[in-house]
PDB file of C-alpha atoms and ligand atoms in Angstrom:
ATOM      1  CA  UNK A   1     -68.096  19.674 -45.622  1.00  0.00           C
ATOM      2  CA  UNK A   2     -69.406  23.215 -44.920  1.00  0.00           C
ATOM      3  CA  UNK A   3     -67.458  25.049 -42.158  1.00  0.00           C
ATOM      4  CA  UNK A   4     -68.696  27.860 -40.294  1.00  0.00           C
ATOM      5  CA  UNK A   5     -65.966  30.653 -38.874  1.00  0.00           C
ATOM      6  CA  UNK A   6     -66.990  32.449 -35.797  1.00  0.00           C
ATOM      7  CA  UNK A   7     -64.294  35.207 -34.833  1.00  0.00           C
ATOM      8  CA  UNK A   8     -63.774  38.289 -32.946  1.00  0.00           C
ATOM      9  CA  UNK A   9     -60.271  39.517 -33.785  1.00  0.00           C
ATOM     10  CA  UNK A  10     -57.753  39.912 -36.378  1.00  0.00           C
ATOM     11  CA  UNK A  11     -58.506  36.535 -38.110  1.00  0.00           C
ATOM     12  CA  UNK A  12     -55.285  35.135 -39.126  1.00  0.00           C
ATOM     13  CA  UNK A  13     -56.385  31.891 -38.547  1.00  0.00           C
ATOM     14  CA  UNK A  14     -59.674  32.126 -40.686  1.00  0.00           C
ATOM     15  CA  UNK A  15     -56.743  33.490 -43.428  1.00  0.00           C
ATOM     16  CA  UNK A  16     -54.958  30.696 -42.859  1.00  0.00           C
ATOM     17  CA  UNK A  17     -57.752  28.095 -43.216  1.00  0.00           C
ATOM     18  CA  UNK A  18     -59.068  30.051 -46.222  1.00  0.00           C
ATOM     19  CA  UNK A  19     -55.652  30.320 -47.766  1.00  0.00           C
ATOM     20  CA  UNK A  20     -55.615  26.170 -46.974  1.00  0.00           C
ATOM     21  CA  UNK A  21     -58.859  25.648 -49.222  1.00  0.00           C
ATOM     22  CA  UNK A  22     -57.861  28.216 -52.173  1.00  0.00           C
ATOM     23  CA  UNK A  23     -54.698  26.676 -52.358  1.00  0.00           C
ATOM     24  CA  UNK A  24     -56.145  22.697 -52.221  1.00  0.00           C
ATOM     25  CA  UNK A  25     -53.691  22.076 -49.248  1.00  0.00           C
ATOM     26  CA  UNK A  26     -57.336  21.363 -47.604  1.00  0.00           C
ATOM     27  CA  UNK A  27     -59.582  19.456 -49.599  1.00  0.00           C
ATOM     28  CA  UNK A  28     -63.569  18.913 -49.334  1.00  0.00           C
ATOM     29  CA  UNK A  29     -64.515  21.499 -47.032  1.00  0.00           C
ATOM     30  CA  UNK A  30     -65.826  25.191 -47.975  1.00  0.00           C
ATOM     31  CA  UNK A  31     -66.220  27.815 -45.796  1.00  0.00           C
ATOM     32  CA  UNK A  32     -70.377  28.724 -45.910  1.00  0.00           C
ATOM     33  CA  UNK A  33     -70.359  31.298 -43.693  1.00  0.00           C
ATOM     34  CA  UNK A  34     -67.928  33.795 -41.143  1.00  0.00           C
ATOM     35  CA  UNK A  35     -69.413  35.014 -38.124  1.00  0.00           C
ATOM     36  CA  UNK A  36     -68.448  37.204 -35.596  1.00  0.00           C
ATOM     37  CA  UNK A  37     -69.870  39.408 -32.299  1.00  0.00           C
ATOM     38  CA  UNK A  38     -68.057  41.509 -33.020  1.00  0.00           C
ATOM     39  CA  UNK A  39     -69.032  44.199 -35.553  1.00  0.00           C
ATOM     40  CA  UNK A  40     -65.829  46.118 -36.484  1.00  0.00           C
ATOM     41  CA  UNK A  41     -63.667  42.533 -36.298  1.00  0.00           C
ATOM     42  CA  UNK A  42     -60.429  42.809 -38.677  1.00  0.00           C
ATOM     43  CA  UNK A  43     -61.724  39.453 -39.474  1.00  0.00           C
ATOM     44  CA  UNK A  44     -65.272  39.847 -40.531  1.00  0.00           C
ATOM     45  CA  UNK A  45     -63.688  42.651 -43.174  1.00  0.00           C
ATOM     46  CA  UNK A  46     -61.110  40.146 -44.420  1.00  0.00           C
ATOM     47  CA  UNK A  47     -63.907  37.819 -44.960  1.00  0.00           C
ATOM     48  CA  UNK A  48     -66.027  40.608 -46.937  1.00  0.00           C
ATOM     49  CA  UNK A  49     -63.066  41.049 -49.266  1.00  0.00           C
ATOM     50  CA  UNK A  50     -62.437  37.659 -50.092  1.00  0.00           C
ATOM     51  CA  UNK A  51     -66.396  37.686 -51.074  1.00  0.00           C
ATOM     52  CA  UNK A  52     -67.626  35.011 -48.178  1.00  0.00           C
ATOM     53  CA  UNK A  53     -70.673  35.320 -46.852  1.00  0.00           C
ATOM     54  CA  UNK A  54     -70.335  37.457 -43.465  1.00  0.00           C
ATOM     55  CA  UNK A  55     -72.385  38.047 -40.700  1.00  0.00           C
ATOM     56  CA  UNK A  56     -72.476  40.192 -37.375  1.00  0.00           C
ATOM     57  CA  UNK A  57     -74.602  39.204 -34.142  1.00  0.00           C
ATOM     58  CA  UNK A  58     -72.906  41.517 -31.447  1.00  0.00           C
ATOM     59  CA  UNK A  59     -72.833  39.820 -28.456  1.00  0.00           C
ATOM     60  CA  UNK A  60     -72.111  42.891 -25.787  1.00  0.00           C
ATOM     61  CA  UNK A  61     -75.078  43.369 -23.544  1.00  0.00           C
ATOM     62  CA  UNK A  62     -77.397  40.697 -24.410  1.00  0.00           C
ATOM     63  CA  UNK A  63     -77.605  37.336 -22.498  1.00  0.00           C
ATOM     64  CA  UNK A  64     -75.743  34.184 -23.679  1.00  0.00           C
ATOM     65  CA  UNK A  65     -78.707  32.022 -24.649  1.00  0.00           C
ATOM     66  CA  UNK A  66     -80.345  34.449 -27.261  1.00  0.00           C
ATOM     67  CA  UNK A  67     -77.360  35.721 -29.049  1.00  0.00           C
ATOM     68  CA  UNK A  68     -76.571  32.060 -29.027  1.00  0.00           C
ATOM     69  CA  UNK A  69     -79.734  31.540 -30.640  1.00  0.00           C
ATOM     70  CA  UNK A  70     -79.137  33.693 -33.482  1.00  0.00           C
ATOM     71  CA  UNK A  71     -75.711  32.025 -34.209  1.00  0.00           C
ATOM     72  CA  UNK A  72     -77.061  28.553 -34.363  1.00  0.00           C
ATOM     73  CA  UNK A  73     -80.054  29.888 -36.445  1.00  0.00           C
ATOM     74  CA  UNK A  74     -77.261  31.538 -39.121  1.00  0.00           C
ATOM     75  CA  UNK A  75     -75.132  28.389 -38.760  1.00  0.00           C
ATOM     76  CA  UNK A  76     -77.860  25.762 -39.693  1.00  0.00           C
ATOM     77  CA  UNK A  77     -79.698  28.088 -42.360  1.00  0.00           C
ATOM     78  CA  UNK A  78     -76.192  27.741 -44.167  1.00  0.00           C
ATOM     79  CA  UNK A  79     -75.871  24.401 -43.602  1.00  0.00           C
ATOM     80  CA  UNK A  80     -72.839  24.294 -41.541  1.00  0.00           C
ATOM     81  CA  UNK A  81     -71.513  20.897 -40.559  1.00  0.00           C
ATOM     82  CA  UNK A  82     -68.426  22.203 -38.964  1.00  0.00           C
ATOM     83  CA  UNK A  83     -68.138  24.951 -36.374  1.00  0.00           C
ATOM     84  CA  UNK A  84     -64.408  26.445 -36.289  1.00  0.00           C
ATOM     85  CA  UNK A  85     -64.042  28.830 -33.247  1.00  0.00           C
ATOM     86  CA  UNK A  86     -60.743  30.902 -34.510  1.00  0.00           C
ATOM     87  CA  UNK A  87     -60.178  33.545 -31.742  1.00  0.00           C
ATOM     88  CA  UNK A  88     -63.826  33.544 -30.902  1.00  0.00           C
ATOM     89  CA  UNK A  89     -63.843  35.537 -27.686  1.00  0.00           C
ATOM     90  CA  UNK A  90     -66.945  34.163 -26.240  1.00  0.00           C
ATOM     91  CA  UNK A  91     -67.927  31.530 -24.119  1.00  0.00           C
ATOM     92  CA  UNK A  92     -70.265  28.927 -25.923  1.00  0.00           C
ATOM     93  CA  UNK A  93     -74.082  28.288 -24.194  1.00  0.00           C
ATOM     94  CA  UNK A  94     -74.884  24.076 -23.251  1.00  0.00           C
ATOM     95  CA  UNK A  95     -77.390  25.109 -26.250  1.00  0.00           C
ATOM     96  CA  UNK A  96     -74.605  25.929 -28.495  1.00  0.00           C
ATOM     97  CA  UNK A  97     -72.970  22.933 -27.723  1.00  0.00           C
ATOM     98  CA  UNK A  98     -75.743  20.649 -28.175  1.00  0.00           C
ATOM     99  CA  UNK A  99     -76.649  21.825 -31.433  1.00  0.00           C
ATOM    100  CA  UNK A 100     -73.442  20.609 -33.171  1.00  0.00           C
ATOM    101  CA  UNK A 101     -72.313  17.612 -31.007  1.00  0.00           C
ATOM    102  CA  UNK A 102     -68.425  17.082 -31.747  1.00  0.00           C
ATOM    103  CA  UNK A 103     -69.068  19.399 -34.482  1.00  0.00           C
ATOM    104  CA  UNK A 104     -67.532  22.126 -33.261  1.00  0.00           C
ATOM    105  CA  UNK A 105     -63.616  23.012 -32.747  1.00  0.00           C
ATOM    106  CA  UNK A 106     -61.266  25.509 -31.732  1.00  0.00           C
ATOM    107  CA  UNK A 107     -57.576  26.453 -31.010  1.00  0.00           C
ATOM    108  CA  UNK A 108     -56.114  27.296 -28.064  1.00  0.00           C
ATOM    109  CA  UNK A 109     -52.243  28.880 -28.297  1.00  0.00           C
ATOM    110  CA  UNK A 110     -50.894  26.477 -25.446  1.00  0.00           C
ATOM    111  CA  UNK A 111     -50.290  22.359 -24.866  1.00  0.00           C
ATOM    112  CA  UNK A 112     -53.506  21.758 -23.447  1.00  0.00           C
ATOM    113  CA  UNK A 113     -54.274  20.726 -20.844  1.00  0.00           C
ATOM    114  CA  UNK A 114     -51.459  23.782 -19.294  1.00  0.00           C
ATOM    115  CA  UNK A 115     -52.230  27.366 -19.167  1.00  0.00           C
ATOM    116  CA  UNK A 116     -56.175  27.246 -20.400  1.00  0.00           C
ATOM    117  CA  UNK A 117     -57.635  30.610 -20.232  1.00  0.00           C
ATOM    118  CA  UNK A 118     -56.997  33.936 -21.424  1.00  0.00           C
ATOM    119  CA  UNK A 119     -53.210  34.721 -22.627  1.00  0.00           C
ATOM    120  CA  UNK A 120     -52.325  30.944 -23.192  1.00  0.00           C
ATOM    121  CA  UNK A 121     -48.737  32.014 -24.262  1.00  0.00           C
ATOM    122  CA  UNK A 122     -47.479  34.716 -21.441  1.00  0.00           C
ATOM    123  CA  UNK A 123     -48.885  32.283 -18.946  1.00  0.00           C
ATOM    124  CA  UNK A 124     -46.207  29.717 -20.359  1.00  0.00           C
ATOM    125  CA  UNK A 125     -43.504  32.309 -20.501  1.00  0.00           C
ATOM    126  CA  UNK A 126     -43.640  33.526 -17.380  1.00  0.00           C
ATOM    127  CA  UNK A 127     -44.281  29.723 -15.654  1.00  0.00           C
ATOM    128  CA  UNK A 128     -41.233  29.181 -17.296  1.00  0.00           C
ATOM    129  CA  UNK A 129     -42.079  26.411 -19.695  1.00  0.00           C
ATOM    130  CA  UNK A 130     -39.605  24.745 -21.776  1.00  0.00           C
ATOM    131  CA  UNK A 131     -42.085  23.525 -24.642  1.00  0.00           C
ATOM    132  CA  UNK A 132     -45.359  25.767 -25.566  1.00  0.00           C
ATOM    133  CA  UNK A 133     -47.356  25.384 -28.482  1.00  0.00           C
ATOM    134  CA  UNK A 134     -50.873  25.413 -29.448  1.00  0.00           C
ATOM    135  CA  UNK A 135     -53.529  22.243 -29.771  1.00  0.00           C
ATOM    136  CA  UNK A 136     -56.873  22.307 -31.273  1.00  0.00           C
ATOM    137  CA  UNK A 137     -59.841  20.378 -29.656  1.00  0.00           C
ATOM    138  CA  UNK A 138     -63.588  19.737 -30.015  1.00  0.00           C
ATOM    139  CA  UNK A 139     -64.929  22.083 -27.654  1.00  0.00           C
ATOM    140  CA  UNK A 140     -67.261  20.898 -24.521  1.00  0.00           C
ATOM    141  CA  UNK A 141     -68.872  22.198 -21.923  1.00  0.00           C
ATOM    142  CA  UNK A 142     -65.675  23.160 -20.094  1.00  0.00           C
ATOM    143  CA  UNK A 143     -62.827  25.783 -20.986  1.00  0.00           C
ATOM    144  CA  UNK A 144     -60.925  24.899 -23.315  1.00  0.00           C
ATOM    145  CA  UNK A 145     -61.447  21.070 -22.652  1.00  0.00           C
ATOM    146  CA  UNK A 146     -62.672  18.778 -24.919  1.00  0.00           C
ATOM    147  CA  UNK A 147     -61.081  15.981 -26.871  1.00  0.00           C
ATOM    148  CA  UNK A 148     -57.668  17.272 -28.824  1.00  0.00           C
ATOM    149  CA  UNK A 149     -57.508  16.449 -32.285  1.00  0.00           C
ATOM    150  CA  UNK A 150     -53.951  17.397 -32.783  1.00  0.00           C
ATOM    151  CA  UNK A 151     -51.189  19.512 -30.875  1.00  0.00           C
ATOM    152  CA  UNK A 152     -48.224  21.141 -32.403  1.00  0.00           C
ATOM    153  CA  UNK A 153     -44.980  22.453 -30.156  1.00  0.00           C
ATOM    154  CA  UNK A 154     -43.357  25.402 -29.772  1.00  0.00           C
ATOM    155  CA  UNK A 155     -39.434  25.703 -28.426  1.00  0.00           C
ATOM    156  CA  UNK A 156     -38.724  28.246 -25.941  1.00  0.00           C
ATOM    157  CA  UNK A 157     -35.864  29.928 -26.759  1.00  0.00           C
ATOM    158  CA  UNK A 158     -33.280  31.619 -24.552  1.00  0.00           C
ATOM    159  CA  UNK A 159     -33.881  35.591 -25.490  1.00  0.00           C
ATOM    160  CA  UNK A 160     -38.116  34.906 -26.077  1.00  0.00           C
ATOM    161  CA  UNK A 161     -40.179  37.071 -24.499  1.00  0.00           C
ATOM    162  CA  UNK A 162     -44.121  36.133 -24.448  1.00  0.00           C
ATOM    163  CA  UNK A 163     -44.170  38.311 -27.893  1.00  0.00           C
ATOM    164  CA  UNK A 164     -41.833  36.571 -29.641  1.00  0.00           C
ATOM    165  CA  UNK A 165     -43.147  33.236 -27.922  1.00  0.00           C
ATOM    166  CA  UNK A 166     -46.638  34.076 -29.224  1.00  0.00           C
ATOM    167  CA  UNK A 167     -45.561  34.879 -32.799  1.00  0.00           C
ATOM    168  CA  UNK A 168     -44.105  31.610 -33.382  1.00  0.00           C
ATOM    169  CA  UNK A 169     -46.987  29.673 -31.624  1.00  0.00           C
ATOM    170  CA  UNK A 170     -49.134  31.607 -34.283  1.00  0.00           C
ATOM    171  CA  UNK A 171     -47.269  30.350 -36.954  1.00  0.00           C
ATOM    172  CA  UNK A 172     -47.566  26.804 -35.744  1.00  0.00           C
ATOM    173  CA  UNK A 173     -51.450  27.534 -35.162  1.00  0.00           C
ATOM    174  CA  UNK A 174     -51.452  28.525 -39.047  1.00  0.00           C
ATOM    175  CA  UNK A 175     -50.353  24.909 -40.276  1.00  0.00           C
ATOM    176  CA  UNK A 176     -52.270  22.970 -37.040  1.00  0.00           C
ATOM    177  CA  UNK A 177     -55.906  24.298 -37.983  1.00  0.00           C
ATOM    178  CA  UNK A 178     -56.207  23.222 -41.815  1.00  0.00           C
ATOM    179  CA  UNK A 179     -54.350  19.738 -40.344  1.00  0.00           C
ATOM    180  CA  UNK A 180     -56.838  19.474 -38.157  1.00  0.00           C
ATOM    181  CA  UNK A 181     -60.146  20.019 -39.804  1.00  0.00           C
ATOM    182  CA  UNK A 182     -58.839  18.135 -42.792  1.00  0.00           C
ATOM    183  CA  UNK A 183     -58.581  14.934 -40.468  1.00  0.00           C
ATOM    184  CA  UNK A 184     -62.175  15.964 -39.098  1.00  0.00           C
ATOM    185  CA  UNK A 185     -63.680  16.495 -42.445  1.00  0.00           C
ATOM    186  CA  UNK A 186     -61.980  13.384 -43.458  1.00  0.00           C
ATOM    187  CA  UNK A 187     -64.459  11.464 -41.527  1.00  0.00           C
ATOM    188  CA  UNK A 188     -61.469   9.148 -40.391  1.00  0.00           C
ATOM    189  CA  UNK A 189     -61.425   8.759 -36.741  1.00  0.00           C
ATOM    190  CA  UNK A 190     -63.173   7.788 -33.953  1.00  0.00           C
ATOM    191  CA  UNK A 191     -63.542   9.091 -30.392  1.00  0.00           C
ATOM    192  CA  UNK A 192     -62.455   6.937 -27.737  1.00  0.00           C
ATOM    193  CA  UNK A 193     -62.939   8.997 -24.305  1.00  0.00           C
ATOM    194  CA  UNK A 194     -60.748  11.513 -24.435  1.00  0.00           C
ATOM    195  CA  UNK A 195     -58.627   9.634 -27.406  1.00  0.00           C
ATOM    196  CA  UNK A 196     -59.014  11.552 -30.890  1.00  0.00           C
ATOM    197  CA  UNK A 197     -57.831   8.133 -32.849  1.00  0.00           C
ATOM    198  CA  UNK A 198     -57.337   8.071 -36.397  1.00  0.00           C
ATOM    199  CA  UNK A 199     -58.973   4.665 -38.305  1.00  0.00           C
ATOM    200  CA  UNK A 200     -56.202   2.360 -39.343  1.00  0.00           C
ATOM    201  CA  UNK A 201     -54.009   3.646 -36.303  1.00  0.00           C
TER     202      UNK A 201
HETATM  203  C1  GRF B   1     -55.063  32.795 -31.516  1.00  0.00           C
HETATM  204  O1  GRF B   1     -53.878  32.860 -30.778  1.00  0.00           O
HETATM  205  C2  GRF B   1     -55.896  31.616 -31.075  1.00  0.00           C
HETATM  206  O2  GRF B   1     -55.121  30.523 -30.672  1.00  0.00           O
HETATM  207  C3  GRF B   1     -56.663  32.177 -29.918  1.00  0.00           C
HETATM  208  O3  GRF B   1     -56.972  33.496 -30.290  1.00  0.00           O
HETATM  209  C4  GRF B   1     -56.007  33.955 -31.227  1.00  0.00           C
HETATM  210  C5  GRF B   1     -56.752  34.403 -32.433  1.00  0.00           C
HETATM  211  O4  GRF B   1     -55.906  34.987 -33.392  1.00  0.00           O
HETATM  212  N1  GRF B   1     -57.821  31.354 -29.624  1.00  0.00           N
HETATM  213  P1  GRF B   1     -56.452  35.295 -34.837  1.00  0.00           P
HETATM  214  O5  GRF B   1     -57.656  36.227 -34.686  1.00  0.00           O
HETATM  215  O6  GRF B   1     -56.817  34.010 -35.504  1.00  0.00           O
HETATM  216  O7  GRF B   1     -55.317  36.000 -35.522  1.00  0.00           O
END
């Protein structure tokens, strides 16, 4: 199956997915093309280095629709089955959407559905929470909403601060995303409503 990465940070999660395949903890799935708005993305030069094919639509000041457009277009002319949003700061278009129907996923560094949003994990320090994590979901029309695929928790420790609370979320969010685009890719499930449900379960 050939994923497509769409970033517009650091990319540790991209790493992690990447490191995933090299090592053959992920099997059957390449990565056919990283994309990001953002030009000077740590990500996008991570990607260059480890020789992937990289591209750049910058997003700021043009409307949603057309930059859309141009994603979509690079997606499908690389034959992308599998959209992986990893710290894609953007917003997707109904277009977007439609053009990879539960085909596309992303992670979101809280137990969905609390604290959606920006800064998932200092919104669950400074609730208070007990339990934080991070969950990855096909994305849908709403923020951060659609069906979860798989969650993984977080405890918050006496002493945490939303730093240290994110850092370990991050770790958990390295393991979660190669989990859960192996059981995608895997072709193994079915979606009941909301209920991600693996065949045989
Ligand atoms: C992660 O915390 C992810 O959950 C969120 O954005 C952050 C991206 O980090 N959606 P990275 O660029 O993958 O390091």
């Amino acid at each position: 199956m050939k994923l497509g990465v769409l970033l517009s940070g650091r990319g540790s999660n991209f790493l992690a997915i990447a490191e995933a395949i090299r090592t053959e903890r992920l099997k059957g799935v390449e990565i056919a093309v990283v994309i990001s708005n953002v030009a000077e993305a740590g990500g996008l030069k991570a990607a260059r280095e480890l020789g992937l094919k990289c591209e750049a639509f910058v997003s700021k000041g043009r409307k949603r629709e057309e930059h859309d457009a141009d994603v979509i277009g690079c997606l499908k002319a690389h034959g992308v089955e599998l959209v992986c949003l990893a710290g894609y700061m953007r917003l997707l278009s109904p277009g977007f959407i439609a053009a990879f129907p539960n085909r596309i996923l992303n992670i979101h560094p809280s137990l969905l559905p609390a604290f959606p949003g920006l800064e998932a994990q200092t919104q669950a320090f400074e609730y208070g929470a007990k339990l934080a994590g991070c969950t990855i979901h096909f994305v849908d029309e709403h923020l951060d909403h659609g069906v979860i695929v798989l969650q993984r928790a977080v405890a918050v420790e006496d002493g945490d601060d939303a730093h240290s609370l994110a850092e370990r979320i991050l770790v958990e969010e390295h393991i979660a995303y190669s989990e859960a685009i192996g059981l995608v890719a895997s072709g193994q499930y079915e979606i009941r409503g909301r209920l991600f449900v693996r065949k045989g379960a």
